Coordinates of C-alpha atoms in Angstrom, one line a residue:
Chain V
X681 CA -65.4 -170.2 -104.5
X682 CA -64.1 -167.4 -107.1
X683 CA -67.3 -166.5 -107.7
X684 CA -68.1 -165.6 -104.2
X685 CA -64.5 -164.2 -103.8
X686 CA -65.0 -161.7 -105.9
X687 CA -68.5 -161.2 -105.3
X688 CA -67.0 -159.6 -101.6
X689 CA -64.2 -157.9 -103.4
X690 CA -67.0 -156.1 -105.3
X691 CA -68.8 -155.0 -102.8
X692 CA -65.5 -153.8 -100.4
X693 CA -64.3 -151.9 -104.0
X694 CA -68.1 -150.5 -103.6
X695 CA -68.2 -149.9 -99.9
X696 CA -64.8 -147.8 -100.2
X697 CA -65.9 -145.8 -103.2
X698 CA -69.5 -144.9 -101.6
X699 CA -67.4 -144.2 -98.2
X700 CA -65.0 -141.5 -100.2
X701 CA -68.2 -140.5 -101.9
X702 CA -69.6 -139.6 -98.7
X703 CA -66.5 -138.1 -97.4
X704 CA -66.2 -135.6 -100.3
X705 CA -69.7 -135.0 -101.7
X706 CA -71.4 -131.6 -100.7
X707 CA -75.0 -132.8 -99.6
X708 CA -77.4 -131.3 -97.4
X709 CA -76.6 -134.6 -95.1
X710 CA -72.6 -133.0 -94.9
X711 CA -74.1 -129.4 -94.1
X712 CA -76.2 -130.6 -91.3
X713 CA -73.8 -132.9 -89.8
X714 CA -71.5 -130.2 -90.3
X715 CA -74.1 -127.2 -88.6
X716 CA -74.4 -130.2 -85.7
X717 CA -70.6 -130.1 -84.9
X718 CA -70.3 -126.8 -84.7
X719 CA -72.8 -126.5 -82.1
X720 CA -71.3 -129.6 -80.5
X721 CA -68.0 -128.1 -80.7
X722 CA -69.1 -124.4 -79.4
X723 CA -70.8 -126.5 -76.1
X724 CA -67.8 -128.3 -75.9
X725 CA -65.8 -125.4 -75.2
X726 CA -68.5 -123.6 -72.8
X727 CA -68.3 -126.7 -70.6
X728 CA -64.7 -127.2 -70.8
X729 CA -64.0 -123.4 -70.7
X730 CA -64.6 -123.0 -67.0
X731 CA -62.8 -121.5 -63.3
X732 CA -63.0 -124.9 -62.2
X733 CA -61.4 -126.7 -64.9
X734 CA -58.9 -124.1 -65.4
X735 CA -57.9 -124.1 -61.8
X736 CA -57.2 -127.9 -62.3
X737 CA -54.7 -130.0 -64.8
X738 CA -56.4 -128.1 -67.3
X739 CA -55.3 -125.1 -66.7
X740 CA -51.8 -126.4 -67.7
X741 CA -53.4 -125.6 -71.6
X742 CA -54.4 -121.9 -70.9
X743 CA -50.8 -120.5 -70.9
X744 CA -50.1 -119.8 -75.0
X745 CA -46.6 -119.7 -74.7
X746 CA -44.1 -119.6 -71.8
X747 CA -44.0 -116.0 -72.2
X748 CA -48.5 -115.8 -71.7
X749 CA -48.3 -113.8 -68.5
X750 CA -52.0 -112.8 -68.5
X751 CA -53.4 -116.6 -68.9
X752 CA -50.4 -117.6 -66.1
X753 CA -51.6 -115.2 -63.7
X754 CA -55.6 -116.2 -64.3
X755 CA -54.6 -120.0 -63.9
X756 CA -53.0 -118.9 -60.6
X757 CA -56.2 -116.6 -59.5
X758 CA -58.2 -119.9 -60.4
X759 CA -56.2 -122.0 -58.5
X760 CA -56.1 -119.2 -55.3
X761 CA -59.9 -118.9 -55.1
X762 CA -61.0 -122.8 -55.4
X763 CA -62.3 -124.3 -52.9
X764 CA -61.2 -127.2 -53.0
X765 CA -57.2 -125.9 -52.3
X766 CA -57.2 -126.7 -48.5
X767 CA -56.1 -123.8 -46.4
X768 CA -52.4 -124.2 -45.3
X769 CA -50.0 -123.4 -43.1
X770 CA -47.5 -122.8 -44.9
X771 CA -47.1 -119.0 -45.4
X772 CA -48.4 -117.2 -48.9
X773 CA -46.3 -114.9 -50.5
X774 CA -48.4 -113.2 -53.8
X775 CA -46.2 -111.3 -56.2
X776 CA -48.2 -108.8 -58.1
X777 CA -47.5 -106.4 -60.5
X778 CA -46.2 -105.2 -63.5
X779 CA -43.1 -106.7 -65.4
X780 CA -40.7 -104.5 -64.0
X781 CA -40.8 -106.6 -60.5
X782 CA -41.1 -109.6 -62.5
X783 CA -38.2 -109.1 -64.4
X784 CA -36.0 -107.9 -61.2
X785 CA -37.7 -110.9 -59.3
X786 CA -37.2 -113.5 -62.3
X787 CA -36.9 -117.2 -60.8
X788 CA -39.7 -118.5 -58.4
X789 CA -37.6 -121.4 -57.1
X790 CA -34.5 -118.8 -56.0
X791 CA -37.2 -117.0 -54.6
X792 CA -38.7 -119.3 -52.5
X793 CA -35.1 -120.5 -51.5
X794 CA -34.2 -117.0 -50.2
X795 CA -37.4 -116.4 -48.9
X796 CA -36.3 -120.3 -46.6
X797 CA -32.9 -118.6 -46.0
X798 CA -34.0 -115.5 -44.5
X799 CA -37.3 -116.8 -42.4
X800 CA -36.5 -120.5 -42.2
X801 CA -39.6 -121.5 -43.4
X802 CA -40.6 -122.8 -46.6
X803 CA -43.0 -120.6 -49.0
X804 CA -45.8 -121.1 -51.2
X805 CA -44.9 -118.8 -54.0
X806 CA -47.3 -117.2 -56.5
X807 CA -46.4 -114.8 -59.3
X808 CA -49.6 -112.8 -60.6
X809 CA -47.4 -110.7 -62.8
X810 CA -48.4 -108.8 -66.3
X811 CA -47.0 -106.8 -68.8
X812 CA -48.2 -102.7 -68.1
X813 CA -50.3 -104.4 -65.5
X814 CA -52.7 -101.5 -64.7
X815 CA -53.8 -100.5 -61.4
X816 CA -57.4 -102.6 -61.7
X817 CA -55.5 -105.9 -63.1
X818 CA -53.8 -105.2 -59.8
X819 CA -56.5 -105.0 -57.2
X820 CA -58.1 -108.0 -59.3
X821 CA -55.4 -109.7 -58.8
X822 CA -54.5 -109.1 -55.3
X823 CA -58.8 -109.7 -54.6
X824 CA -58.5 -113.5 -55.7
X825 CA -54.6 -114.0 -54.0
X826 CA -56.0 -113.1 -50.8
X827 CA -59.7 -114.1 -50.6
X828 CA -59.5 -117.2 -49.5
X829 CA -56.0 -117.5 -47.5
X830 CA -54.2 -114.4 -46.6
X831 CA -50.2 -114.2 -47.0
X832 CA -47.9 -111.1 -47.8
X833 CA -48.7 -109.8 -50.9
X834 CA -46.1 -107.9 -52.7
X835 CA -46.8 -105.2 -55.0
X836 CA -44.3 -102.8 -56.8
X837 CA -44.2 -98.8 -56.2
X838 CA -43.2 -97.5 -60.0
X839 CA -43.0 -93.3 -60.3
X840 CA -45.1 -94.0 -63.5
X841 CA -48.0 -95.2 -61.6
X842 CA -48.8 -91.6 -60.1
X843 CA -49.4 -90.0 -63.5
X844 CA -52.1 -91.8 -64.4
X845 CA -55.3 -90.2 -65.4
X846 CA -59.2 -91.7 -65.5
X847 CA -58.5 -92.3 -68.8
X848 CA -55.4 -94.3 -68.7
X849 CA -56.5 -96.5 -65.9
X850 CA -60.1 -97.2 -68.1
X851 CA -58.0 -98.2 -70.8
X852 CA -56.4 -101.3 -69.7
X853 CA -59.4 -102.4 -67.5
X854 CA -61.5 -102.4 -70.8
X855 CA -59.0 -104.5 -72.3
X856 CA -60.4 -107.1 -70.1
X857 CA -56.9 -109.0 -70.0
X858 CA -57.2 -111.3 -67.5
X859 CA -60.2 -113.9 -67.3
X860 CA -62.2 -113.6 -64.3
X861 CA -63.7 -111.0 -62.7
X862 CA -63.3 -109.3 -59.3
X863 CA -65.7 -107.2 -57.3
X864 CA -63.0 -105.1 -55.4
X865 CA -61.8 -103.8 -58.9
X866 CA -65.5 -103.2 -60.4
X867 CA -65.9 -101.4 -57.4
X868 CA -63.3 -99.3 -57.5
X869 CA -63.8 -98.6 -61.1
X870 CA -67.6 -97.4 -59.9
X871 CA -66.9 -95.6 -57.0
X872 CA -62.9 -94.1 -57.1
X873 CA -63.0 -93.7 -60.9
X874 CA -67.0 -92.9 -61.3
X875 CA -67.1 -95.3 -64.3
X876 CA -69.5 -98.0 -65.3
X877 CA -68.1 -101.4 -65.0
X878 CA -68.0 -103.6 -67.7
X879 CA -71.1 -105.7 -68.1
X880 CA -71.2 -108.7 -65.7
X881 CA -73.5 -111.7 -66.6
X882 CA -72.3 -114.6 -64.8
X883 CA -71.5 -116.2 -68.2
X884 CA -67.5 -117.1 -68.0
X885 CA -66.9 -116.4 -71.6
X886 CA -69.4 -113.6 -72.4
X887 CA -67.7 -111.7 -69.1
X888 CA -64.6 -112.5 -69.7
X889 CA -64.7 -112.5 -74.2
X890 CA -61.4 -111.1 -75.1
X891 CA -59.6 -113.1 -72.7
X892 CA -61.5 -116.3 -74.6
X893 CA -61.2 -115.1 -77.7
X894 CA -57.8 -114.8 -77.4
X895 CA -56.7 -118.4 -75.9
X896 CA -60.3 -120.8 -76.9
X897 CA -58.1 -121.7 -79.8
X898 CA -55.3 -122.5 -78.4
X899 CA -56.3 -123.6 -75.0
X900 CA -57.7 -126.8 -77.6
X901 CA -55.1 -127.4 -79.6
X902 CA -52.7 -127.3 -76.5
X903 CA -55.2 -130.0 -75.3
X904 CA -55.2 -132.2 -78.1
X905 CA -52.0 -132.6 -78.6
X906 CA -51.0 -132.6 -74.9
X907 CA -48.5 -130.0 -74.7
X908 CA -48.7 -127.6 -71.7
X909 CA -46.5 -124.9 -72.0
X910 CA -44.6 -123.5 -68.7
X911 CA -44.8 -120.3 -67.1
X912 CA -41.7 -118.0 -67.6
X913 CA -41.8 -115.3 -65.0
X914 CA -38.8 -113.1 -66.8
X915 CA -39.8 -113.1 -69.8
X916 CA -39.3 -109.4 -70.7
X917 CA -35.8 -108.9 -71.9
X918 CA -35.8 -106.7 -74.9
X919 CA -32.7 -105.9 -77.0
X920 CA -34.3 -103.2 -78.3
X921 CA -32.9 -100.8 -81.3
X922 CA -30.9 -97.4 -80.4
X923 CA -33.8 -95.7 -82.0
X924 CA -36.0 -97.1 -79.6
X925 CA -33.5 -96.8 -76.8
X926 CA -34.0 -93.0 -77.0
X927 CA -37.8 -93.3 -77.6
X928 CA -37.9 -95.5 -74.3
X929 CA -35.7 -93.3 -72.3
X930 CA -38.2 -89.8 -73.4
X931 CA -41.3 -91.8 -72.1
X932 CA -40.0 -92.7 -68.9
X933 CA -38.3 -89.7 -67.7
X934 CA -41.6 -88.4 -69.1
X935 CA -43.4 -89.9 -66.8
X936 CA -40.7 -89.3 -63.8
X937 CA -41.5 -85.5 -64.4
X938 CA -45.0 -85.7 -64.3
X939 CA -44.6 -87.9 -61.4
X940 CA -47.3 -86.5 -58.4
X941 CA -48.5 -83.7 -60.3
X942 CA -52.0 -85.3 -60.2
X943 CA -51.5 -88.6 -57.8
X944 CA -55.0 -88.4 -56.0
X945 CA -56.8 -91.3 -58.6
X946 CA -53.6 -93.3 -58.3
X947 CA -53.1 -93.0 -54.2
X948 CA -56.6 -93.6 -54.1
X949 CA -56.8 -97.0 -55.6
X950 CA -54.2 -98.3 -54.3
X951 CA -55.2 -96.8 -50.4
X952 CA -58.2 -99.3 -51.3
X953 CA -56.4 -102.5 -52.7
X954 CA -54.0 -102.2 -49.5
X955 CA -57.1 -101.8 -46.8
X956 CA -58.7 -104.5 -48.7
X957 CA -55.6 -106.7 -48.0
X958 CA -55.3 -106.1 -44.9
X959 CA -58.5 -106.3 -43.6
X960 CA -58.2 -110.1 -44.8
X961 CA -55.3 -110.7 -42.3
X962 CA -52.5 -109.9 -45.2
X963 CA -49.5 -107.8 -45.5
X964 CA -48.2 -105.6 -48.1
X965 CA -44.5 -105.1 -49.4
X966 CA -44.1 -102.1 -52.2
X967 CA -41.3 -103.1 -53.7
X968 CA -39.3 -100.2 -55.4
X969 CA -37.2 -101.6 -58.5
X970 CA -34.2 -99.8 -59.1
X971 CA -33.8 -97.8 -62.2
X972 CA -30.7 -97.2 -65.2
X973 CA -28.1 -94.3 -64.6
X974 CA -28.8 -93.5 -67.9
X975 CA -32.1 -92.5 -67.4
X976 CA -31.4 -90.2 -64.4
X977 CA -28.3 -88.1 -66.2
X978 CA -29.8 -85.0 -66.0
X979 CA -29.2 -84.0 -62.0
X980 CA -32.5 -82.6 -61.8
X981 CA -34.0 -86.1 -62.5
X982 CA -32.0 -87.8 -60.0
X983 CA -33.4 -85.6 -57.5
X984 CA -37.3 -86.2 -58.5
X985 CA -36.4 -90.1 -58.3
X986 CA -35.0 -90.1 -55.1
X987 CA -37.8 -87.8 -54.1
X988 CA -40.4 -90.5 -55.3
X989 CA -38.7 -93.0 -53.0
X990 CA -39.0 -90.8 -50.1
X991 CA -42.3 -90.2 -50.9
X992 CA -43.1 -93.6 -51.3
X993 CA -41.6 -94.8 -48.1
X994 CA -43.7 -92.3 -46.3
X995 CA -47.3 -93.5 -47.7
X996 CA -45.8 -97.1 -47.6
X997 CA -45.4 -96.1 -43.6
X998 CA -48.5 -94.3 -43.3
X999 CA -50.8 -97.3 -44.7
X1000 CA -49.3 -99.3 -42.4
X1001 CA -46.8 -101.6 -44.6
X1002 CA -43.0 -102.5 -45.6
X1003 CA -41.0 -100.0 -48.0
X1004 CA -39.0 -102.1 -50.1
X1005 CA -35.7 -101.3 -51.6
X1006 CA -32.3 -101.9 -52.3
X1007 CA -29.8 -99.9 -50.1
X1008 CA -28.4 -96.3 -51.6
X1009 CA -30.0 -94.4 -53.9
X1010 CA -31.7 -97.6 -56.3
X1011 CA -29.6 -96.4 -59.2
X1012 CA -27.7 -99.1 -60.8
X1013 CA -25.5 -99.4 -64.2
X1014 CA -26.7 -99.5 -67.1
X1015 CA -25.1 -102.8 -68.5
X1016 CA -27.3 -104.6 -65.8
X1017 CA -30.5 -103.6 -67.9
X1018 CA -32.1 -104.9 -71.2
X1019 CA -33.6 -101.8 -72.1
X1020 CA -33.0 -99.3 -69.1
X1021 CA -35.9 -100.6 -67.1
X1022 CA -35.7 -104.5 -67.3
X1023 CA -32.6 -105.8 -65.0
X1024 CA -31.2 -108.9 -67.0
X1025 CA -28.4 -109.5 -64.6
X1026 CA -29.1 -112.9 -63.1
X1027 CA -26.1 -111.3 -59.9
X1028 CA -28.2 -108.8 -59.4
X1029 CA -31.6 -110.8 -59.7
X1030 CA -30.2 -112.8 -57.1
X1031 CA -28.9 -109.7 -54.6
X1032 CA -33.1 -108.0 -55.2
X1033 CA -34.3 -111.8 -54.4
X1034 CA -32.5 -111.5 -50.7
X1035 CA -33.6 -107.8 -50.5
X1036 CA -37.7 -108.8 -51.2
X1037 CA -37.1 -112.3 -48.9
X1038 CA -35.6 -109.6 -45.8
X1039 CA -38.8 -107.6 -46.5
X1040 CA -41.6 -110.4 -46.7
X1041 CA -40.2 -111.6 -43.2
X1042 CA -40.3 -108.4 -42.0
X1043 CA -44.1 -108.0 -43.0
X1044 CA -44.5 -111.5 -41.5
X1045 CA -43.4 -110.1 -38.5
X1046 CA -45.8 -107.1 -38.6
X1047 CA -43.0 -104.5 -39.2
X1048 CA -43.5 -101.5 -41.2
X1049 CA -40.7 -99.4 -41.8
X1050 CA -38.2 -100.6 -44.7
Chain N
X603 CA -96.0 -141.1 -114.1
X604 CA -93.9 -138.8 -111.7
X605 CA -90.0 -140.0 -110.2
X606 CA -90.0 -140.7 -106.9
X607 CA -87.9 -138.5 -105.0
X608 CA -84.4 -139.5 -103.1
X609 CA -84.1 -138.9 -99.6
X610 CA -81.4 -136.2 -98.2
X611 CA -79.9 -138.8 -96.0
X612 CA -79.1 -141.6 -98.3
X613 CA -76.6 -142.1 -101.9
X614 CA -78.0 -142.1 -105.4
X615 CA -76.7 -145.6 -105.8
X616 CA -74.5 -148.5 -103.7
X617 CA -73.9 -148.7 -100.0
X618 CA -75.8 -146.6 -97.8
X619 CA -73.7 -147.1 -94.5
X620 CA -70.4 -146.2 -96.1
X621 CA -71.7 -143.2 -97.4
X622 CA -73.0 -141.9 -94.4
X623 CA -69.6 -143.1 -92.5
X624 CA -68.3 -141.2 -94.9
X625 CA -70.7 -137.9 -94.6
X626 CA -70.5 -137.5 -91.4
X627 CA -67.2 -137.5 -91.2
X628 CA -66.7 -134.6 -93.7
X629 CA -69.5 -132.7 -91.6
X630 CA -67.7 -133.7 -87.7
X631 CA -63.7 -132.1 -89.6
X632 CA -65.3 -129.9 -91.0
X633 CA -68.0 -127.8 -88.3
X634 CA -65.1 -128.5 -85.7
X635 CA -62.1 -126.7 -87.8
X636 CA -65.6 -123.7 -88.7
X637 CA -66.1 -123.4 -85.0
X638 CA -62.1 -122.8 -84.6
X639 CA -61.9 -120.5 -87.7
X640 CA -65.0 -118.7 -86.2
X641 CA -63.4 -118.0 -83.1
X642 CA -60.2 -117.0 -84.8
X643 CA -61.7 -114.8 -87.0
X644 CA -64.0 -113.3 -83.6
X645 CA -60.3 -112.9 -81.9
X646 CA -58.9 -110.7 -85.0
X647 CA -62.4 -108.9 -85.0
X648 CA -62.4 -108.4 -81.2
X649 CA -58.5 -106.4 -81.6
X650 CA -57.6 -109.0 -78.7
X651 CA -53.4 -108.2 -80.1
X652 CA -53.2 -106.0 -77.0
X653 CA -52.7 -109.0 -74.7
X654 CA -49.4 -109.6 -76.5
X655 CA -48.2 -106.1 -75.2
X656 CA -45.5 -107.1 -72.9
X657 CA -44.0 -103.3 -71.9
X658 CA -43.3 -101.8 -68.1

């Protein structure tokens, strides 16, 4: 009986030292198991790594933080273009755009509440907002909101998006931000811009590498310890130093005084984007965001902004669609901005919320003046 | 007289199962946290820090 007893407790003591043996040695056995799960893992990721799966629960992973706006607005292209998404009746309302509408926007439930209020309908709400969201992000996003049901799409009418040059525009499509590819933005790039667009395989993550580089990581630890992370739409309040306060103020009056001296590449893209939209059964909005006093000080400046809006209200009305903006002269105070551009006011979020929702049920009505 | 040689695959002496148990688990930890390192060290390559620009 005690011979046999500890004739097994020998051979455990044995077993456990051979299985930390195995577990720590360096053997060829270790490097091929360990060459094997590599692999393993790398195929893993292909076949998890796809539009479908990331239009599905899955896509709850992509977003890296609650601030991610690129991997938000790709789950929401995902989720626009799959087929299995029955079409609906409810109406679509697509917010795209930079963070300057997303900021002044802010809160897609009090969105969709004034957009109730104001047309007595409930909405189906989508935010495809970016940071510096470039005129191609754009179209690629507006391509996939509307492809397969069309809704108002809202897009916002900035002075800095006229003084863009070939260069500038190239720039932020070869970033490659968002993950997925559109064929209204390749084209544009090939035929508006006269560029080569960016490779297209039909492989998800060798067209669409720095987007997977950037969230393969985290897209799996997200997954295996099972925390989703939330989109926040306003997530671009910056407190930003006085130094950078006058740094910030340079660039953008900047660009408000180079405003239209070379428009053509920017009119152009968007002229496309907007005849796209609408030749799917949508609507367009521009939205105008209104701007710091601080910013327009100088008299001269004032006038070139509110010579943008006219402008912009006329090739709003001459493509066919709504003019958005608040009444006056869009000018607000500065205390109702994080850093001159970015309205942190949450009263004033709310009065721009009523001003889009008037304008979206205008569109749905087929009205074009604002 | 020549040694025999020990196969790759199996312990110079006691349990064989445990120490394979044991083996590949050290290769499965190990090639999953290299194929997450890899594509860490791809993403600082690639320059991918311009999604993390959040400006106008």
């Amino acid at each position: 009986m005690t011979a046999t007893s500890s004739k097994k407790q020998s051979r455990l003591v044995a077993a456990l030292g051979n299985l930390w043996a195995g577990f720590t040695q360096p053997s060829l056995f270790a490097l091929c198991t360990m060459a094997v799960m590599v692999i393993v893992t790398v195929i893993a990721v292909l076949v998890s790594v796809t539009p479908e799966k990331l239009s599905g629960p899955f896509g709850a992973y992509l977003v890296k933080t609650s601030n991610d706006a690129e991997g938000a607005a790709t789950k929401n292209a995902y989720i626009l273009v799959d087929p299995r998404k029955p079409v609906s009746t409810t109406p679509h309302l697509y917010v795209v755009g930079n963070s300057l509408i997303a900021q002044a926007i802010a809160d897609g439930p009090k969105l969709d509440k004034a957009l109730e209020a104001d047309t007595g309908q409930s909405w189906d709400t989508y935010f495809l907002t970016t940071g510096s969201q470039g005129p191609l992000d754009e179209a690629a996003l507006v391509d996939y909101a509307t492809m397969h049901q069309p809704g108002v799409v809202v897009l916002p009418i900035n002075f800095d998006r006229f003084d863009d040059d070939v260069q500038d525009i190239m720039k932020f499509y070869r970033m490659g931000r968002l993950g997925f590819r559109s064929d209204l933005a390749d084209n544009q790039v090939k035929h508006i811009l006269k560029q080569r667009p960016r490779r297209r395989t039909g492989i998800f993550i060798v067209d669409n590498r720095f987007f997977f580089l950037r969230n393969a990581s985290i897209i799996g630890l997200r997954f295996l310890t099972q925390q989703p992370a939330e989109q926040k739409i306003d997530a671009f309040v910056f407190k930003p130093t006085p130094e950078k306060l006058v740094t910030y103020k340079r660039d953008i009056v900047g660009a408000l005084r180079q405003n239209y001296q070379h428009p053509e590449l920017a009119t152009a893209l968007l002229k496309d984007t907007v005849k796209t939209v609408e030749a799917r059964g949508s609507k367009v909005v521009f939205f105008q965001v209104p701007i710091s006093q601080t910013l327009l000080d100088n008299p001269a400046d004032y006038k070139r902004f509110q010579l943008h809006m006219a402008k912009s209200e006329e090739f709003a009305k001459r493509l066919g669609s709504v003019y958005c903006k608040q009444p006056g002269d869009n000018v607000l105070p500065t205390r109702l901005f994080s850093d001159y551009y970015h309205i942190a006011d949450p009263v004033w979020q709310e009065k721009l919320r009523k001003v889009l929702a008037r304008c979206v049920a205008y569109a749905q009505r087929g009205k074009t003046a604002s | 007289m020549t040694k025999k040689s020990k196969k790759w695959w199996t312990p110079e002496k006691g349990p064989v199962l445990p120490w394979r148990i044991g083996q590949v688990a050290q290769g499965v930890i190990m090639g999953v946290l290299l194929a997450f390192a890899a594509v860490g060290l791809a993403a600082m390559y690639g320059n991918v820090s311009a999604f993390q620009y959040q400006g106008f």
